[in-house]
Tab-separated table of C-alpha atoms in Angstrom:
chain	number	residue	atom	x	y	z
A	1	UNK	CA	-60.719	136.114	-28.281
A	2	UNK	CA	-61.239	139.991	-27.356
A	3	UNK	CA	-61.191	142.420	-29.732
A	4	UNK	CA	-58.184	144.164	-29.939
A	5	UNK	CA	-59.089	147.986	-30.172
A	6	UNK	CA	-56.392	149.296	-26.946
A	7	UNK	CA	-52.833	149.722	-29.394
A	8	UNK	CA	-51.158	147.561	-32.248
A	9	UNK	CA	-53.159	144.764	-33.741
A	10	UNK	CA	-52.398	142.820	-30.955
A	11	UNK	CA	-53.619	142.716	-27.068
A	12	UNK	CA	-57.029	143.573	-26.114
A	13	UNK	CA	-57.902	146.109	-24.366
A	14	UNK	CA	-56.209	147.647	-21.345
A	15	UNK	CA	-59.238	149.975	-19.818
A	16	UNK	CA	-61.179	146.564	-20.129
A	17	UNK	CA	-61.657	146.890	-16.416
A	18	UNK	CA	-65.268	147.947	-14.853
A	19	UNK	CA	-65.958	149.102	-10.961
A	20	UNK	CA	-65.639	145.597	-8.664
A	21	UNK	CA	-69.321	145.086	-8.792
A	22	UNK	CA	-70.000	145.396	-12.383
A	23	UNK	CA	-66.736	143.612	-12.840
A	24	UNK	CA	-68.223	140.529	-10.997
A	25	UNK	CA	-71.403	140.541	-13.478
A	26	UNK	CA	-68.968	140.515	-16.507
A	27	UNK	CA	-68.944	136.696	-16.839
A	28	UNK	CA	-70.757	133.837	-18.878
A	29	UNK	CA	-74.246	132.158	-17.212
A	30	UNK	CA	-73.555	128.902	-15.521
A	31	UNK	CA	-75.180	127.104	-18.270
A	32	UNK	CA	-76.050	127.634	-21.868
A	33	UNK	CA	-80.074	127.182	-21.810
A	34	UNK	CA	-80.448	128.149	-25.312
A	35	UNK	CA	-80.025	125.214	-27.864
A	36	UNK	CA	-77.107	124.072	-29.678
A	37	UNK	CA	-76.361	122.972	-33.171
A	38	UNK	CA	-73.257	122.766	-35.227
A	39	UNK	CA	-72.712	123.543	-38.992
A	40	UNK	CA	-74.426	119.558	-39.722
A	41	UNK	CA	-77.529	121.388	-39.018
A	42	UNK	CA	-79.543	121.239	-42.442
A	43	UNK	CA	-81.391	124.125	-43.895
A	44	UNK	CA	-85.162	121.586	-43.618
A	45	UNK	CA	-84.091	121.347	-39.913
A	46	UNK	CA	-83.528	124.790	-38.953
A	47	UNK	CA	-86.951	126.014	-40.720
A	48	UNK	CA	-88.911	122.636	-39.206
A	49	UNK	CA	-87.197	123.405	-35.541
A	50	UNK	CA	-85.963	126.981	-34.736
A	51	UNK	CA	-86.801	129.325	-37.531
A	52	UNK	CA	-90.408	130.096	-36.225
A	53	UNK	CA	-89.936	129.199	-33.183
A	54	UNK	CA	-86.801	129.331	-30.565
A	55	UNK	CA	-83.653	130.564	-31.142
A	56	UNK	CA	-80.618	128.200	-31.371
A	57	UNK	CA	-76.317	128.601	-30.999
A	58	UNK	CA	-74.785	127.227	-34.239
A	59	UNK	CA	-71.043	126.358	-34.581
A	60	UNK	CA	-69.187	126.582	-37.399
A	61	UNK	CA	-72.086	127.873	-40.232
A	62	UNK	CA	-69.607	130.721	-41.129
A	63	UNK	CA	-65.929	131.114	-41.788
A	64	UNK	CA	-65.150	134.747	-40.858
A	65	UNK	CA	-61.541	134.763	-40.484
A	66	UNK	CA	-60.679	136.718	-43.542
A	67	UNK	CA	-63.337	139.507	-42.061
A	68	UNK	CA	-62.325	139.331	-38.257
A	69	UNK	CA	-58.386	140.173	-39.594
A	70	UNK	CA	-59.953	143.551	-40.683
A	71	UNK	CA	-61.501	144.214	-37.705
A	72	UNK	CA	-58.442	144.988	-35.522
A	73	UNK	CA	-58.232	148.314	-34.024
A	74	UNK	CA	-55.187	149.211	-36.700
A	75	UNK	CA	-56.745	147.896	-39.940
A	76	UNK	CA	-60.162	149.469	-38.767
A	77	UNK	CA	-58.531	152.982	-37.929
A	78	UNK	CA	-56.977	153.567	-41.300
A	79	UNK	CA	-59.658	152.557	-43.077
A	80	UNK	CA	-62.233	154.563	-41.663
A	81	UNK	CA	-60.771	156.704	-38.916
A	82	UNK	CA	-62.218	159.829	-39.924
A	83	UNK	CA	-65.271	158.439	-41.386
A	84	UNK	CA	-68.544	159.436	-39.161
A	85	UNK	CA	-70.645	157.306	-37.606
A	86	UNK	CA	-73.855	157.323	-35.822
A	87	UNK	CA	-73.899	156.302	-32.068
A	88	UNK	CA	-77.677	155.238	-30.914
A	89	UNK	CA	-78.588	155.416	-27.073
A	90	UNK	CA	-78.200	152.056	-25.023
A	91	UNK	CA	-81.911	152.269	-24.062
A	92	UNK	CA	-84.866	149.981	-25.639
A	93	UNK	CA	-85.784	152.947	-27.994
A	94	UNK	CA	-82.933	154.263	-28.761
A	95	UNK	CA	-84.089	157.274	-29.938
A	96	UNK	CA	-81.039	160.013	-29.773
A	97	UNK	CA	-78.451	159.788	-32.124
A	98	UNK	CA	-75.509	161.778	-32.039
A	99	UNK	CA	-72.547	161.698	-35.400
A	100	UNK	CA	-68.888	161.993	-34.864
A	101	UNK	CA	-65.525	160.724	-36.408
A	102	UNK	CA	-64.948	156.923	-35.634
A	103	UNK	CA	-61.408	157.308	-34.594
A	104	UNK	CA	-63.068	159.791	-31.423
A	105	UNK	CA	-65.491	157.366	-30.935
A	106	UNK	CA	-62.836	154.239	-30.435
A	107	UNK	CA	-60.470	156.569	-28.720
A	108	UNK	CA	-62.744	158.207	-26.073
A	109	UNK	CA	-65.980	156.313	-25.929
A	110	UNK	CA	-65.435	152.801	-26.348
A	111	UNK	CA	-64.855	152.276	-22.481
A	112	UNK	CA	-66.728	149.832	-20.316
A	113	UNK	CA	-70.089	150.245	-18.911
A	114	UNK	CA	-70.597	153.193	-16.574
A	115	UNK	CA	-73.051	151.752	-13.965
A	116	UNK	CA	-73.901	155.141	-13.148
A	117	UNK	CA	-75.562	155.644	-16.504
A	118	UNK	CA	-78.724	155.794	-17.719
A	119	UNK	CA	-78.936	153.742	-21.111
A	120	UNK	CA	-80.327	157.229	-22.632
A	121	UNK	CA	-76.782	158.633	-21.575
A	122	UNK	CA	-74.460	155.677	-22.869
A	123	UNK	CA	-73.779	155.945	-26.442
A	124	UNK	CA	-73.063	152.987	-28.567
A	125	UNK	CA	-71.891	151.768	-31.979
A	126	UNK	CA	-74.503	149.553	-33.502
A	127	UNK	CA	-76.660	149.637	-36.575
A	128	UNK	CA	-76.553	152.890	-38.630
A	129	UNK	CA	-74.073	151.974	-41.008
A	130	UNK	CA	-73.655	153.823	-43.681
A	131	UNK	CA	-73.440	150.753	-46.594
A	132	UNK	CA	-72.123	153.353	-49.051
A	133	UNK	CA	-68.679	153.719	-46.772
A	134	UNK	CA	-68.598	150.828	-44.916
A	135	UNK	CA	-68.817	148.330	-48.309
A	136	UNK	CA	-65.870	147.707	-48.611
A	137	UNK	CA	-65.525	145.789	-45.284
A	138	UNK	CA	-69.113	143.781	-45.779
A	139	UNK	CA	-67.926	142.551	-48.646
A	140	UNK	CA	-65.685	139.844	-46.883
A	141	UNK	CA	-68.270	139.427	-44.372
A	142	UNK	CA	-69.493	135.517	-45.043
A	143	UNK	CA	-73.341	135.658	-43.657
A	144	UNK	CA	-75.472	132.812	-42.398
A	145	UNK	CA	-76.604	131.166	-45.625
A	146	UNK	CA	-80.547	130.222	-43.942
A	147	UNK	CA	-82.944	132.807	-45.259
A	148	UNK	CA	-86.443	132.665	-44.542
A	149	UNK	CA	-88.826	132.916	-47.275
A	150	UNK	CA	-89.670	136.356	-48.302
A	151	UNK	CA	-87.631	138.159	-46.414
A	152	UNK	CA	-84.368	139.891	-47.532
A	153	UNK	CA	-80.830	140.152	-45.283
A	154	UNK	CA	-79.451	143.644	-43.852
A	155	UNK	CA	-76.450	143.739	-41.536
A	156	UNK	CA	-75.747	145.944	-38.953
A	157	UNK	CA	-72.530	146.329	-37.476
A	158	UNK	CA	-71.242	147.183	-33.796
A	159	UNK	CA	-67.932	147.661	-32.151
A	160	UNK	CA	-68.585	148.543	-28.315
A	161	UNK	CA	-66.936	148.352	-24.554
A	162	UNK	CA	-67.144	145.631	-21.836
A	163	UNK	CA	-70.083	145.878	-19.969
A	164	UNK	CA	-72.103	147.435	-22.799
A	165	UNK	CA	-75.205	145.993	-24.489
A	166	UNK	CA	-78.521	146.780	-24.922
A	167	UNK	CA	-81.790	146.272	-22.615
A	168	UNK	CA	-84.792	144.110	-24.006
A	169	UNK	CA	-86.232	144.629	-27.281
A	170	UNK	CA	-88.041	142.797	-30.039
A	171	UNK	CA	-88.098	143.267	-33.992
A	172	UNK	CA	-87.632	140.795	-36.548
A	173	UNK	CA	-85.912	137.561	-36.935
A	174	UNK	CA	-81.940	137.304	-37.711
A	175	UNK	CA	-78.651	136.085	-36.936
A	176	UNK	CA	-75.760	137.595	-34.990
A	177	UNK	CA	-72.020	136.851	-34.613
A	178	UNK	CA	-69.157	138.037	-32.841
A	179	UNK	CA	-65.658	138.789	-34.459
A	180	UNK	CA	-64.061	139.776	-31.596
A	181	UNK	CA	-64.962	139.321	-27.890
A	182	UNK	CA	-67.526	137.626	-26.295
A	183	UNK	CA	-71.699	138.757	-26.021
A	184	UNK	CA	-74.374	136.947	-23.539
A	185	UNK	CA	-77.904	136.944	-24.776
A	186	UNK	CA	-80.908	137.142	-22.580
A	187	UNK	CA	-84.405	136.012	-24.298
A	188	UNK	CA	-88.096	135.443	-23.583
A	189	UNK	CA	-90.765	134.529	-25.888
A	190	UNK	CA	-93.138	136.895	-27.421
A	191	UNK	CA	-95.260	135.907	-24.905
A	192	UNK	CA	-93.388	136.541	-21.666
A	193	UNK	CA	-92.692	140.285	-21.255
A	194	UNK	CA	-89.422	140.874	-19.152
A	195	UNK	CA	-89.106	142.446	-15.867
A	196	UNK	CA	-87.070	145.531	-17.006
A	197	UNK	CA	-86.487	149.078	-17.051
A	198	UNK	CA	-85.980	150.233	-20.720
A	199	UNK	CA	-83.346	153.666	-19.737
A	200	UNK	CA	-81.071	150.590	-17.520
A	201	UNK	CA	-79.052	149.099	-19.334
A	202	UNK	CA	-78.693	145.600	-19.111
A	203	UNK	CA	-75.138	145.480	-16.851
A	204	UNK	CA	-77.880	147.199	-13.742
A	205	UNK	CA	-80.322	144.993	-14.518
A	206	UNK	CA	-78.155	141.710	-14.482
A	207	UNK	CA	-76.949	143.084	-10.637
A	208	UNK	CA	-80.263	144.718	-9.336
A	209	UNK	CA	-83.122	142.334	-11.249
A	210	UNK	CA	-81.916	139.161	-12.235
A	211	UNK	CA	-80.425	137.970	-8.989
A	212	UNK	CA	-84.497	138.613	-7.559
A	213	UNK	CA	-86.011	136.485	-10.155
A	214	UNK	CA	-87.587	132.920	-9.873
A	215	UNK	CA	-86.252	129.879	-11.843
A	216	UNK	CA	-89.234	129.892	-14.348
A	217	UNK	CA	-88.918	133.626	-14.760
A	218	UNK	CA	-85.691	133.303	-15.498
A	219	UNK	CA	-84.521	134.007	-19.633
A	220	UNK	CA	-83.190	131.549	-22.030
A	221	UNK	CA	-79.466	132.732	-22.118
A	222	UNK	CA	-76.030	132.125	-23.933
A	223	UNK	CA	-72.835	133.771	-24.655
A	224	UNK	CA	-71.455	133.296	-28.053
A	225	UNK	CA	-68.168	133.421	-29.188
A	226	UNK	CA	-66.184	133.613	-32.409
A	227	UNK	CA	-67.315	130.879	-35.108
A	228	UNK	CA	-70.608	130.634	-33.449
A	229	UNK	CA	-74.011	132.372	-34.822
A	230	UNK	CA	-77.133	132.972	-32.554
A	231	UNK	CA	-80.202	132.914	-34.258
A	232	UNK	CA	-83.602	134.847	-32.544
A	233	UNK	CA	-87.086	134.139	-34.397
A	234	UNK	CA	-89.616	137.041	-34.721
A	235	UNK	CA	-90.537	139.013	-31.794
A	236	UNK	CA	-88.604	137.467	-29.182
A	237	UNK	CA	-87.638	139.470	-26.429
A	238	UNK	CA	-83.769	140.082	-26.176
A	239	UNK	CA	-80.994	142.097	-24.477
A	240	UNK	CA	-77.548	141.612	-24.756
A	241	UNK	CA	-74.510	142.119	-22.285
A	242	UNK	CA	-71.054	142.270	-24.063
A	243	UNK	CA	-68.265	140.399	-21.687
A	244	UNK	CA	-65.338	142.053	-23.431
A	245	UNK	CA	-64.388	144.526	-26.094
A	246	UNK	CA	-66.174	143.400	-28.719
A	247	UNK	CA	-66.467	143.407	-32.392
A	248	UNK	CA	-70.334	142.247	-34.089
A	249	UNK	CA	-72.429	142.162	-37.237
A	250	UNK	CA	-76.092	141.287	-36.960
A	251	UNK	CA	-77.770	139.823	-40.324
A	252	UNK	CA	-81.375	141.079	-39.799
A	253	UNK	CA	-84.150	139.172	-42.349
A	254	UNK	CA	-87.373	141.037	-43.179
């Protein structure tokens, strides 16, 4: 289901097309290799099996259909169209930010993946939210309802183009869903540091390093969907390639 930010409420996205090499990258892994669970998954299991220790796909643990019908292009336009937001860098550090009205943002920026830019000169929507203005829309977010002991929930939201994502990085654990569209994961453990550049973004390094790598170097990967949650433990390496348009909300815990 891609997120449908071209015109109306409707259709996705028109400029959803990327140059015929990146285009070709733009698809889901051959096989899921991260593991699966559906919304039968108890709270006991998740802690005793994935919490500390590899991430899992779960099914079904939210209901996020009132939320994703205020995420279209329309209903997210009049409610905050001349709000500003903050756009971060698509790098690993992400250190320049740059403010400016969210209706420029959707109208001129949120385009697919330029393979001819650095991550430190693609801007992207994802995690300075300002809570105060963007409230009203969390509200009828429905989060994961694991928590790990002593840590406390903060979402971050993201609305970017096909072929956008961001290169590998660690932090903390959380959870992240899609609303709209459709986002493959890449992940090590905190023991396996990726092959990577961190100013590529992860579209050039899917065509120019993954194809060179060896089975067993290879990352645990998935591409979620809407009504599934991906869960990442503590310091696990990630980077994530969104196929479409896509609409997402990350529930960090620390």
């Amino acid at each position: 289901q891609k997120m449908p930010l071209a015109s109306g409420a409707g259709g996705p996205s028109g400029a959803d097309t990327c140059p015929r090499r990146a285009a070709g990258a733009l698809a889901e892994e051959r096989r899921c290799t991260v593991e699966r669970a559906d919304a039968a998954l108890s709270y006991a299991r998740f802690v005793e099996r994935f919490a500390f220790s590899r991430p899992v796909v779960i099914r079904g643990l939210t209901d996020n259909a009132a939320f994703r019908a205020l995420c279209t292009r329309d209903r997210l336009l009049a409610a905050f169209g001349q709000r500003r937001v903050r756009l971060s860098t698509a790098n690993t550090y992400s250190y320049r930010k740059v403010d400016m009205p969210f209706q420029e943002y959707v109208e001129h920026l949120l385009e697919p993946q330029d393979l001819a830019l650095l991550g430190s000169d693609t801007l992207y929507f994802f995690g300075d939210n300002n809570f105060t203005e963007w409230g009203s829309l969390f509200q009828n977010y429905v989060p994961p309802p694991f928590r790990l002991p002593g840590t406390t929930s903060a979402y971050s939201f993201g609305i970017a183009g096909s072929g956008s994502g961001v290169p590998f990085h660690w932090h903390g654990p959380g959870f992240s869903e899609v609303i709209f569209g459709r986002k493959r994961w890449f992940l090590y453990p905190p023991e396996h540091t990726p092959e990577f550049h961190p100013n590529r973004t992860t579209l050039s390094w899917l065509l120019d390093t993954y194809p060179r790598l060896p089975p067993e170097a290879r990352p645990l990967e998935c591409t979620i969907r809407p009504g599934e949650v991906l869960y990442f433990p503590a310091r696990w390496w990630h980077a994530t390639l969104n196929l479409d348009t896509s609409v997402f909300i990350s529930t960090f815990l620390g």
